[in-house]
mmCIF file of C-alpha atoms in Angstrom:
data_model
loop_
_atom_site.group_PDB
_atom_site.id
_atom_site.type_symbol
_atom_site.label_atom_id
_atom_site.label_comp_id
_atom_site.label_asym_id
_atom_site.label_seq_id
_atom_site.Cartn_x
_atom_site.Cartn_y
_atom_site.Cartn_z
ATOM 1 C CA MET A 1 181.868 -90.265 -61.246
ATOM 2 C CA SER A 2 182.048 -91.542 -57.679
ATOM 3 C CA LEU A 3 181.381 -89.219 -54.757
ATOM 4 C CA THR A 4 184.529 -88.228 -52.825
ATOM 5 C CA VAL A 5 185.454 -86.267 -49.716
ATOM 6 C CA GLU A 6 186.805 -83.515 -51.937
ATOM 7 C CA HIS A 7 183.400 -83.159 -53.591
ATOM 8 C CA ILE A 8 181.872 -82.685 -50.146
ATOM 9 C CA ASN A 9 184.457 -80.047 -49.215
ATOM 10 C CA ASP A 10 183.858 -78.216 -52.494
ATOM 11 C CA ALA A 11 180.140 -78.043 -51.708
ATOM 12 C CA LEU A 12 180.787 -76.817 -48.182
ATOM 13 C CA ARG A 13 182.967 -73.972 -49.460
ATOM 14 C CA ASN A 14 179.653 -72.379 -50.441
ATOM 15 C CA VAL A 15 178.245 -72.626 -46.904
ATOM 16 C CA ILE A 16 178.983 -69.425 -45.018
ATOM 17 C CA ASP A 17 179.002 -69.369 -41.233
ATOM 18 C CA PRO A 18 176.440 -66.600 -40.510
ATOM 19 C CA ASN A 19 178.452 -65.478 -37.476
ATOM 20 C CA THR A 20 181.986 -65.312 -38.856
ATOM 21 C CA GLY A 21 181.229 -64.577 -42.517
ATOM 22 C CA LYS A 22 183.689 -67.322 -43.539
ATOM 23 C CA ASP A 23 182.974 -70.572 -45.327
ATOM 24 C CA LEU A 24 183.096 -73.712 -43.206
ATOM 25 C CA VAL A 25 186.047 -75.255 -45.017
ATOM 26 C CA SER A 26 188.441 -72.300 -44.879
ATOM 27 C CA SER A 27 187.580 -71.773 -41.214
ATOM 28 C CA ARG A 28 188.539 -75.430 -40.597
ATOM 29 C CA SER A 29 185.202 -76.198 -38.995
ATOM 30 C CA VAL A 30 184.553 -79.333 -41.071
ATOM 31 C CA LYS A 31 185.816 -82.555 -39.482
ATOM 32 C CA ASN A 32 185.596 -86.318 -40.022
ATOM 33 C CA VAL A 33 183.999 -86.353 -43.486
ATOM 34 C CA ARG A 34 183.069 -89.871 -44.566
ATOM 35 C CA VAL A 35 181.476 -91.058 -47.799
ATOM 36 C CA ASP A 36 180.090 -94.581 -48.017
ATOM 37 C CA ASP A 37 178.063 -95.506 -51.104
ATOM 38 C CA GLY A 38 176.109 -92.229 -51.165
ATOM 39 C CA GLU A 39 175.880 -91.960 -47.359
ATOM 40 C CA VAL A 40 177.662 -88.821 -46.145
ATOM 41 C CA THR A 41 178.521 -88.189 -42.501
ATOM 42 C CA LEU A 42 180.505 -85.292 -41.096
ATOM 43 C CA ASP A 43 181.050 -83.077 -38.082
ATOM 44 C CA VAL A 44 181.024 -79.286 -38.009
ATOM 45 C CA VAL A 45 182.825 -77.990 -34.922
ATOM 46 C CA LEU A 46 182.481 -74.315 -33.995
ATOM 47 C CA GLY A 47 185.066 -72.711 -31.734
ATOM 48 C CA TYR A 48 182.561 -70.381 -30.091
ATOM 49 C CA PRO A 49 179.179 -70.777 -28.337
ATOM 50 C CA ALA A 50 176.288 -70.599 -30.785
ATOM 51 C CA LYS A 51 173.515 -72.811 -29.444
ATOM 52 C CA SER A 52 170.861 -70.748 -31.210
ATOM 53 C CA GLN A 53 172.674 -71.081 -34.535
ATOM 54 C CA LEU A 54 173.441 -74.815 -34.638
ATOM 55 C CA ASP A 55 170.273 -75.916 -36.400
ATOM 56 C CA VAL A 56 170.570 -73.148 -39.010
ATOM 57 C CA ILE A 57 174.106 -74.217 -39.870
ATOM 58 C CA ARG A 58 173.189 -77.919 -39.883
ATOM 59 C CA LYS A 59 170.342 -77.342 -42.358
ATOM 60 C CA ALA A 60 172.606 -75.264 -44.616
ATOM 61 C CA VAL A 61 175.237 -78.029 -44.609
ATOM 62 C CA ILE A 62 172.716 -80.748 -45.453
ATOM 63 C CA ALA A 63 171.141 -78.650 -48.227
ATOM 64 C CA ALA A 64 174.520 -77.955 -49.839
ATOM 65 C CA ILE A 65 175.600 -81.608 -49.838
ATOM 66 C CA ARG A 66 172.233 -82.931 -51.047
ATOM 67 C CA GLN A 67 172.708 -80.995 -54.295
ATOM 68 C CA LEU A 68 175.623 -83.249 -55.232
ATOM 69 C CA PRO A 69 174.822 -86.165 -57.581
ATOM 70 C CA GLY A 70 175.001 -89.556 -55.932
ATOM 71 C CA VAL A 71 174.116 -88.417 -52.413
ATOM 72 C CA SER A 72 171.458 -90.597 -50.814
ATOM 73 C CA ASN A 73 171.617 -89.398 -47.217
ATOM 74 C CA VAL A 74 173.441 -86.766 -45.166
ATOM 75 C CA SER A 75 174.124 -86.865 -41.439
ATOM 76 C CA ALA A 76 175.676 -83.637 -40.123
ATOM 77 C CA ASN A 77 176.563 -83.193 -36.468
ATOM 78 C CA VAL A 78 177.122 -79.525 -35.532
ATOM 79 C CA THR A 79 178.760 -78.964 -32.150
ATOM 80 C CA MET A 80 180.813 -76.420 -30.203
ATOM 81 C CA ASN A 81 184.309 -76.880 -28.779
ATOM 82 C CA ILE A 82 185.664 -73.933 -26.797
ATOM 83 C CA VAL A 83 189.372 -74.145 -25.985
ATOM 84 C CA SER A 84 191.922 -72.058 -24.110
ATOM 85 C CA HIS A 85 193.635 -69.271 -26.008
ATOM 86 C CA ALA A 86 196.892 -67.442 -25.588
ATOM 87 C CA VAL A 87 197.311 -64.809 -22.871
ATOM 88 C CA GLN A 88 200.066 -62.389 -21.877
ATOM 89 C CA ARG A 89 203.570 -63.761 -22.092
ATOM 90 C CA GLY A 90 204.795 -65.297 -18.848
ATOM 91 C CA VAL A 91 201.347 -65.601 -17.220
ATOM 92 C CA LYS A 92 199.925 -69.089 -16.631
ATOM 93 C CA LEU A 93 196.301 -70.022 -17.138
ATOM 94 C CA LEU A 94 194.048 -70.525 -14.137
ATOM 95 C CA PRO A 95 192.854 -74.055 -13.362
ATOM 96 C CA ASN A 96 189.345 -74.745 -14.702
ATOM 97 C CA VAL A 97 189.185 -71.409 -16.567
ATOM 98 C CA LYS A 98 189.785 -71.484 -20.322
ATOM 99 C CA ASN A 99 189.461 -67.801 -21.233
ATOM 100 C CA ILE A 100 189.319 -64.598 -19.185
ATOM 101 C CA ILE A 101 187.688 -61.534 -20.729
ATOM 102 C CA ALA A 102 188.054 -58.163 -18.997
ATOM 103 C CA VAL A 103 185.172 -55.717 -19.449
ATOM 104 C CA ALA A 104 186.515 -52.264 -18.707
ATOM 105 C CA SER A 105 185.852 -48.564 -19.042
ATOM 106 C CA GLY A 106 187.939 -45.500 -18.422
ATOM 107 C CA LYS A 107 185.313 -43.866 -16.221
ATOM 108 C CA GLY A 108 182.284 -44.773 -14.151
ATOM 109 C CA GLY A 109 178.672 -44.296 -15.120
ATOM 110 C CA VAL A 110 178.831 -45.731 -18.638
ATOM 111 C CA GLY A 111 176.934 -48.946 -17.840
ATOM 112 C CA LYS A 112 179.961 -51.240 -17.801
ATOM 113 C CA SER A 113 178.685 -53.606 -15.078
ATOM 114 C CA THR A 114 175.257 -53.930 -16.707
ATOM 115 C CA THR A 115 176.937 -54.655 -20.028
ATOM 116 C CA ALA A 116 179.286 -57.206 -18.421
ATOM 117 C CA VAL A 117 176.520 -59.197 -16.737
ATOM 118 C CA ASN A 118 174.321 -59.230 -19.847
ATOM 119 C CA LEU A 119 177.232 -60.387 -22.004
ATOM 120 C CA ALA A 120 177.970 -63.170 -19.511
ATOM 121 C CA LEU A 121 174.329 -64.258 -19.554
ATOM 122 C CA ALA A 122 174.287 -64.081 -23.365
ATOM 123 C CA LEU A 123 177.317 -66.378 -23.626
ATOM 124 C CA ALA A 124 175.671 -68.780 -21.181
ATOM 125 C CA ALA A 125 172.439 -68.712 -23.202
ATOM 126 C CA GLU A 126 174.458 -69.732 -26.259
ATOM 127 C CA GLY A 127 175.722 -72.845 -24.470
ATOM 128 C CA ALA A 128 178.957 -71.752 -22.776
ATOM 129 C CA SER A 129 179.963 -72.331 -19.159
ATOM 130 C CA VAL A 130 180.421 -68.793 -17.830
ATOM 131 C CA GLY A 131 181.548 -67.084 -14.640
ATOM 132 C CA VAL A 132 181.619 -63.458 -13.503
ATOM 133 C CA LEU A 133 184.320 -61.987 -11.277
ATOM 134 C CA ASP A 134 183.249 -58.704 -9.717
ATOM 135 C CA ALA A 135 186.585 -56.877 -9.572
ATOM 136 C CA ASP A 136 185.090 -53.615 -8.339
ATOM 137 C CA ILE A 137 186.098 -54.037 -4.699
ATOM 138 C CA TYR A 138 184.875 -50.578 -3.677
ATOM 139 C CA GLY A 139 181.513 -50.805 -5.410
ATOM 140 C CA PRO A 140 180.484 -54.413 -6.088
ATOM 141 C CA SER A 141 177.246 -54.600 -8.057
ATOM 142 C CA GLN A 142 177.120 -58.104 -9.526
ATOM 143 C CA PRO A 143 175.390 -59.735 -6.514
ATOM 144 C CA MET A 144 172.396 -57.414 -6.968
ATOM 145 C CA MET A 145 172.376 -57.711 -10.757
ATOM 146 C CA LEU A 146 172.503 -61.516 -10.664
ATOM 147 C CA GLY A 147 169.903 -61.661 -7.912
ATOM 148 C CA ILE A 148 172.235 -63.560 -5.556
ATOM 149 C CA THR A 149 171.949 -63.326 -1.762
ATOM 150 C CA GLY A 150 173.684 -65.104 1.096
ATOM 151 C CA ARG A 151 177.287 -66.049 1.751
ATOM 152 C CA PRO A 152 179.505 -68.433 -0.242
ATOM 153 C CA GLN A 153 180.409 -71.800 1.266
ATOM 154 C CA SER A 154 183.916 -73.026 2.005
ATOM 155 C CA ALA A 155 184.578 -76.734 2.377
ATOM 156 C CA ASP A 156 188.222 -76.392 3.412
ATOM 157 C CA GLY A 157 188.259 -72.984 5.111
ATOM 158 C CA THR A 158 190.684 -71.656 2.492
ATOM 159 C CA THR A 159 188.815 -71.589 -0.807
ATOM 160 C CA ILE A 160 185.217 -70.604 -1.534
ATOM 161 C CA GLU A 161 182.586 -72.021 -3.838
ATOM 162 C CA PRO A 162 181.230 -69.656 -6.480
ATOM 163 C CA MET A 163 177.694 -68.418 -5.988
ATOM 164 C CA GLU A 164 175.312 -68.890 -8.904
ATOM 165 C CA GLY A 165 172.649 -66.752 -10.553
ATOM 166 C CA HIS A 166 170.728 -67.529 -13.760
ATOM 167 C CA GLY A 167 173.197 -70.329 -14.565
ATOM 168 C CA VAL A 168 176.277 -68.110 -14.229
ATOM 169 C CA GLN A 169 178.950 -68.673 -11.567
ATOM 170 C CA ALA A 170 179.988 -65.552 -9.659
ATOM 171 C CA SER A 171 182.486 -64.321 -7.090
ATOM 172 C CA SER A 172 182.399 -60.880 -5.499
ATOM 173 C CA ILE A 173 183.529 -59.101 -2.357
ATOM 174 C CA GLY A 174 179.867 -58.171 -2.131
ATOM 175 C CA PHE A 175 179.110 -61.741 -1.005
ATOM 176 C CA LEU A 176 181.420 -61.329 1.990
ATOM 177 C CA ILE A 177 180.391 -57.920 3.366
ATOM 178 C CA ASP A 178 177.182 -56.190 4.372
ATOM 179 C CA ASP A 179 175.511 -53.992 1.768
ATOM 180 C CA ASP A 180 176.140 -50.789 3.712
ATOM 181 C CA ASN A 181 179.713 -51.606 4.732
ATOM 182 C CA PRO A 182 182.222 -49.364 2.886
ATOM 183 C CA MET A 183 185.565 -50.821 1.809
ATOM 184 C CA VAL A 184 188.001 -48.350 3.380
ATOM 185 C CA TRP A 185 191.091 -50.061 2.033
ATOM 186 C CA ARG A 186 194.342 -48.894 0.510
ATOM 187 C CA GLY A 187 195.608 -50.102 -2.850
ATOM 188 C CA PRO A 188 197.662 -53.146 -1.721
ATOM 189 C CA MET A 189 194.724 -54.543 0.269
ATOM 190 C CA VAL A 190 192.405 -54.105 -2.693
ATOM 191 C CA THR A 191 194.711 -55.848 -5.159
ATOM 192 C CA GLY A 192 195.304 -58.654 -2.661
ATOM 193 C CA ALA A 193 191.553 -59.136 -2.266
ATOM 194 C CA LEU A 194 191.132 -59.272 -6.043
ATOM 195 C CA GLU A 195 193.773 -61.972 -6.430
ATOM 196 C CA GLN A 196 192.207 -63.981 -3.618
ATOM 197 C CA LEU A 197 188.755 -63.780 -5.166
ATOM 198 C CA LEU A 198 190.141 -64.869 -8.497
ATOM 199 C CA ARG A 199 192.466 -67.661 -7.417
ATOM 200 C CA GLN A 200 190.710 -68.972 -4.309
ATOM 201 C CA THR A 201 187.299 -69.376 -5.914
ATOM 202 C CA ASN A 202 186.691 -72.953 -7.021
ATOM 203 C CA TRP A 203 185.552 -72.140 -10.538
ATOM 204 C CA ARG A 204 183.888 -75.116 -12.198
ATOM 205 C CA ASP A 205 185.133 -75.738 -15.758
ATOM 206 C CA LEU A 206 184.551 -72.282 -17.202
ATOM 207 C CA ASP A 207 184.745 -71.584 -20.914
ATOM 208 C CA TYR A 208 184.748 -67.851 -20.149
ATOM 209 C CA LEU A 209 185.302 -65.811 -17.008
ATOM 210 C CA ILE A 210 183.996 -62.278 -17.450
ATOM 211 C CA VAL A 211 185.820 -59.815 -15.197
ATOM 212 C CA ASP A 212 183.781 -56.724 -14.380
ATOM 213 C CA MET A 213 186.586 -54.198 -13.938
ATOM 214 C CA PRO A 214 186.368 -51.076 -11.787
ATOM 215 C CA PRO A 215 186.600 -47.786 -13.696
ATOM 216 C CA GLY A 216 189.968 -46.131 -14.233
ATOM 217 C CA THR A 217 193.535 -47.282 -14.820
ATOM 218 C CA GLY A 218 194.831 -47.753 -11.280
ATOM 219 C CA ASP A 219 196.215 -50.525 -9.074
ATOM 220 C CA ILE A 220 193.528 -53.124 -9.778
ATOM 221 C CA GLN A 221 193.804 -52.683 -13.532
ATOM 222 C CA LEU A 222 197.579 -53.041 -13.434
ATOM 223 C CA THR A 223 197.401 -56.095 -11.165
ATOM 224 C CA LEU A 224 194.905 -57.758 -13.476
ATOM 225 C CA SER A 225 196.968 -56.884 -16.529
ATOM 226 C CA GLN A 226 200.266 -58.142 -15.133
ATOM 227 C CA LYS A 227 199.323 -61.162 -13.002
ATOM 228 C CA VAL A 228 196.049 -62.514 -14.374
ATOM 229 C CA PRO A 229 195.932 -64.506 -17.650
ATOM 230 C CA VAL A 230 193.623 -62.271 -19.677
ATOM 231 C CA THR A 231 192.639 -63.484 -23.152
ATOM 232 C CA GLY A 232 191.326 -60.086 -24.241
ATOM 233 C CA ALA A 233 189.588 -56.898 -23.138
ATOM 234 C CA VAL A 234 186.308 -55.275 -24.113
ATOM 235 C CA ILE A 235 186.004 -51.506 -23.697
ATOM 236 C CA VAL A 236 182.596 -50.030 -22.823
ATOM 237 C CA THR A 237 181.990 -46.354 -23.520
ATOM 238 C CA THR A 238 179.239 -43.888 -24.286
ATOM 239 C CA PRO A 239 179.329 -41.602 -27.348
ATOM 240 C CA GLN A 240 180.106 -38.436 -25.366
ATOM 241 C CA ASP A 241 183.581 -36.934 -25.671
ATOM 242 C CA ILE A 242 184.483 -37.114 -21.969
ATOM 243 C CA ALA A 243 183.703 -40.845 -21.806
ATOM 244 C CA LEU A 244 185.624 -41.507 -25.014
ATOM 245 C CA LEU A 245 188.620 -39.608 -23.654
ATOM 246 C CA ASP A 246 188.817 -41.930 -20.644
ATOM 247 C CA ALA A 247 188.008 -45.021 -22.711
ATOM 248 C CA ARG A 248 191.016 -44.284 -24.896
ATOM 249 C CA LYS A 249 193.227 -44.281 -21.793
ATOM 250 C CA GLY A 250 191.871 -47.671 -20.781
ATOM 251 C CA LEU A 251 192.469 -49.050 -24.253
ATOM 252 C CA LYS A 252 196.067 -47.802 -24.316
ATOM 253 C CA MET A 253 196.716 -49.313 -20.882
ATOM 254 C CA PHE A 254 195.743 -52.790 -22.100
ATOM 255 C CA GLU A 255 197.844 -52.356 -25.214
ATOM 256 C CA LYS A 256 200.904 -51.447 -23.130
ATOM 257 C CA VAL A 257 200.664 -54.606 -21.036
ATOM 258 C CA GLY A 258 200.122 -56.880 -24.034
ATOM 259 C CA ILE A 259 196.410 -57.610 -23.673
ATOM 260 C CA PRO A 260 194.582 -57.522 -27.032
ATOM 261 C CA ILE A 261 191.459 -55.412 -27.409
ATOM 262 C CA LEU A 262 188.577 -57.580 -28.590
ATOM 263 C CA GLY A 263 186.456 -54.546 -29.425
ATOM 264 C CA ILE A 264 184.424 -51.599 -28.208
ATOM 265 C CA VAL A 265 180.799 -51.499 -27.093
ATOM 266 C CA GLU A 266 178.971 -48.186 -27.280
ATOM 267 C CA ASN A 267 176.387 -48.027 -24.496
ATOM 268 C CA MET A 268 173.555 -45.473 -24.228
ATOM 269 C CA SER A 269 173.988 -44.901 -27.945
ATOM 270 C CA THR A 270 170.463 -43.707 -28.697
ATOM 271 C CA TYR A 271 167.264 -42.903 -26.865
ATOM 272 C CA VAL A 272 163.969 -43.954 -28.417
ATOM 273 C CA CYS A 273 160.937 -42.125 -27.074
ATOM 274 C CA PRO A 274 158.424 -44.760 -25.857
ATOM 275 C CA SER A 275 155.498 -42.472 -26.738
ATOM 276 C CA CYS A 276 156.280 -41.309 -30.254
ATOM 277 C CA GLY A 277 159.230 -43.464 -31.353
ATOM 278 C CA HIS A 278 161.492 -40.480 -32.025
ATOM 279 C CA THR A 279 165.205 -41.354 -31.829
ATOM 280 C CA GLU A 280 167.619 -38.955 -30.156
ATOM 281 C CA HIS A 281 171.404 -39.199 -29.788
ATOM 282 C CA ILE A 282 171.514 -37.649 -26.312
ATOM 283 C CA PHE A 283 175.221 -38.248 -25.685
ATOM 284 C CA GLY A 284 176.451 -37.612 -29.224
ATOM 285 C CA HIS A 285 176.728 -39.811 -32.296
ATOM 286 C CA GLY A 286 179.390 -42.067 -33.795
ATOM 287 C CA GLY A 287 182.009 -41.639 -31.063
ATOM 288 C CA GLY A 288 182.534 -45.357 -30.475
ATOM 289 C CA GLU A 289 182.896 -46.125 -34.175
ATOM 290 C CA LYS A 290 185.380 -43.286 -34.626
ATOM 291 C CA MET A 291 187.440 -44.598 -31.716
ATOM 292 C CA CYS A 292 187.470 -48.029 -33.357
ATOM 293 C CA ALA A 293 188.675 -46.517 -36.612
ATOM 294 C CA ASP A 294 191.398 -44.542 -34.800
ATOM 295 C CA TYR A 295 192.780 -47.618 -33.009
ATOM 296 C CA HIS A 296 191.963 -50.275 -35.641
ATOM 297 C CA VAL A 297 189.761 -52.359 -33.347
ATOM 298 C CA GLU A 298 186.323 -53.847 -33.954
ATOM 299 C CA PHE A 299 183.096 -52.026 -33.187
ATOM 300 C CA LEU A 300 181.134 -54.758 -31.427
ATOM 301 C CA GLY A 301 177.781 -53.000 -31.304
ATOM 302 C CA ALA A 302 175.645 -50.229 -29.849
ATOM 303 C CA LEU A 303 173.108 -50.472 -27.042
ATOM 304 C CA PRO A 304 170.241 -48.040 -26.431
ATOM 305 C CA LEU A 305 169.567 -45.824 -23.442
ATOM 306 C CA ASN A 306 166.542 -47.678 -22.150
ATOM 307 C CA LEU A 307 164.825 -47.584 -18.772
ATOM 308 C CA SER A 308 164.098 -51.316 -18.827
ATOM 309 C CA ILE A 309 167.820 -52.207 -18.912
ATOM 310 C CA ARG A 310 168.381 -50.395 -15.618
ATOM 311 C CA GLU A 311 165.173 -51.633 -13.971
ATOM 312 C CA GLN A 312 165.812 -55.261 -14.897
ATOM 313 C CA ALA A 313 169.420 -55.206 -13.677
ATOM 314 C CA ASP A 314 168.382 -53.580 -10.383
ATOM 315 C CA ALA A 315 165.746 -56.291 -9.931
ATOM 316 C CA GLY A 316 168.309 -59.079 -10.328
ATOM 317 C CA ARG A 317 166.991 -60.185 -13.733
ATOM 318 C CA PRO A 318 169.121 -58.519 -16.427
ATOM 319 C CA THR A 319 167.638 -57.986 -19.876
ATOM 320 C CA VAL A 320 168.999 -61.201 -21.436
ATOM 321 C CA VAL A 321 167.086 -63.154 -18.767
ATOM 322 C CA ALA A 322 164.082 -60.865 -18.316
ATOM 323 C CA GLU A 323 163.288 -60.442 -22.030
ATOM 324 C CA PRO A 324 165.283 -63.166 -23.823
ATOM 325 C CA ASP A 325 163.359 -62.772 -27.074
ATOM 326 C CA GLY A 326 163.401 -58.958 -27.102
ATOM 327 C CA PRO A 327 165.470 -56.752 -29.426
ATOM 328 C CA ILE A 328 167.859 -55.542 -26.706
ATOM 329 C CA ALA A 329 168.653 -59.107 -25.615
ATOM 330 C CA ALA A 330 169.270 -59.957 -29.282
ATOM 331 C CA THR A 331 171.825 -57.123 -29.434
ATOM 332 C CA TYR A 332 173.599 -58.401 -26.318
ATOM 333 C CA ARG A 333 173.718 -61.915 -27.803
ATOM 334 C CA ALA A 334 175.083 -60.612 -31.115
ATOM 335 C CA ILE A 335 177.825 -58.679 -29.284
ATOM 336 C CA ALA A 336 178.631 -61.723 -27.127
ATOM 337 C CA ARG A 337 178.998 -63.930 -30.229
ATOM 338 C CA LYS A 338 181.341 -61.384 -31.804
ATOM 339 C CA ILE A 339 183.481 -61.398 -28.668
ATOM 340 C CA ALA A 340 183.568 -65.205 -28.579
ATOM 341 C CA ILE A 341 184.521 -65.334 -32.262
ATOM 342 C CA LYS A 342 187.340 -62.836 -31.697
ATOM 343 C CA VAL A 343 188.602 -65.082 -28.890
ATOM 344 C CA ALA A 344 188.282 -68.195 -31.084
ATOM 345 C CA GLU A 345 190.383 -66.542 -33.791
ATOM 346 C CA LYS A 346 193.280 -65.998 -31.382
ATOM 347 C CA ALA A 347 196.166 -68.435 -31.125
ATOM 348 C CA LYS A 348 195.446 -71.449 -28.954
ATOM 349 C CA ASP A 349 197.240 -71.812 -25.636
ATOM 350 C CA MET A 350 199.811 -74.592 -26.052
ATOM 351 C CA SER A 351 201.390 -74.471 -22.587
ATOM 352 C CA SER A 352 199.581 -77.648 -21.500
ATOM 353 C CA LYS A 353 201.004 -79.501 -24.507
ATOM 354 C CA PHE A 354 204.576 -79.239 -23.304
ATOM 355 C CA PRO A 355 205.907 -81.132 -20.288
ATOM 356 C CA SER A 356 207.615 -79.316 -17.443
ATOM 357 C CA ILE A 357 211.391 -79.744 -17.637
ATOM 358 C CA VAL A 358 213.123 -80.304 -14.316
ATOM 359 C CA VAL A 359 216.922 -80.334 -14.096
ATOM 360 C CA GLN A 360 218.253 -82.449 -11.216
ATOM 361 C CA ASN A 361 221.754 -83.174 -10.041
ATOM 362 C CA THR A 362 222.517 -86.879 -10.180
#
């Protein structure tokens, strides 16, 4: 019996992507299978960043195919291809930005900005091109967390170049004002500044733009929801009832404006005593998971209440950079992969596939 492409596909149906839980064939990751006298070549293309996982998947693919009779050699090329995905109806994508992910919370003090920057750094560590937009005009914190100082450059006097920290592009009102200068602005000025930061920053070929949202459900949130092409939103909360109450409001706001919820992250979930190792649920237990069950969204993961997370972010070296091989960084990376997979499972944006139709009088 001669070896065929179908034999290869049958073997690969037993290879499970460790990140999605689906086999490579049903997830349509297997491309360009060729069989030539026992020589097998193929591509496996993942729709999400997984630099740390590529070799694991490649070895699993080769092992599965080598078990087939008649196989003399296997060459498997495992790569990533991140594409643009659908956004709200009637909103066009930004140039050079494939996917925009809003990281939001209903109230302040839940660690949303720290979570946002670590998720951005985690996506970048997995091979994606990532940017961060600091949308908290009144209290910008991303410049400090990314360890960026100075002012952005402008080649044309109209647009600005993104600043960069730890390989992540960033734009923030914090780059344009002094640290102790309060933003005493009314709503229209704030929303105008947000749109300018977003659209007049020369983002460079981003796979993901993480938007660190201000707390609440006010003008900025509505502007972002109605005028900015958002692929999906991530809600950050703590387990305590008051935080969950506000997080639910934020979730419902995104639902009303047609932005899908990618999932919920529970921050400050547990406290582990550094002396004795005792675990304590200081802010309650299971609130984030219950909220996910109530609204039928995914629980992306839980992060501990840990002094190092705060200290590292304040020092401009967030946990994913400061302790890349530590357990907390591993949790951030796992959450980031889940978010990227949720994005990859969404419908692709097809607006660029269709030509613009112009009706002229002749």
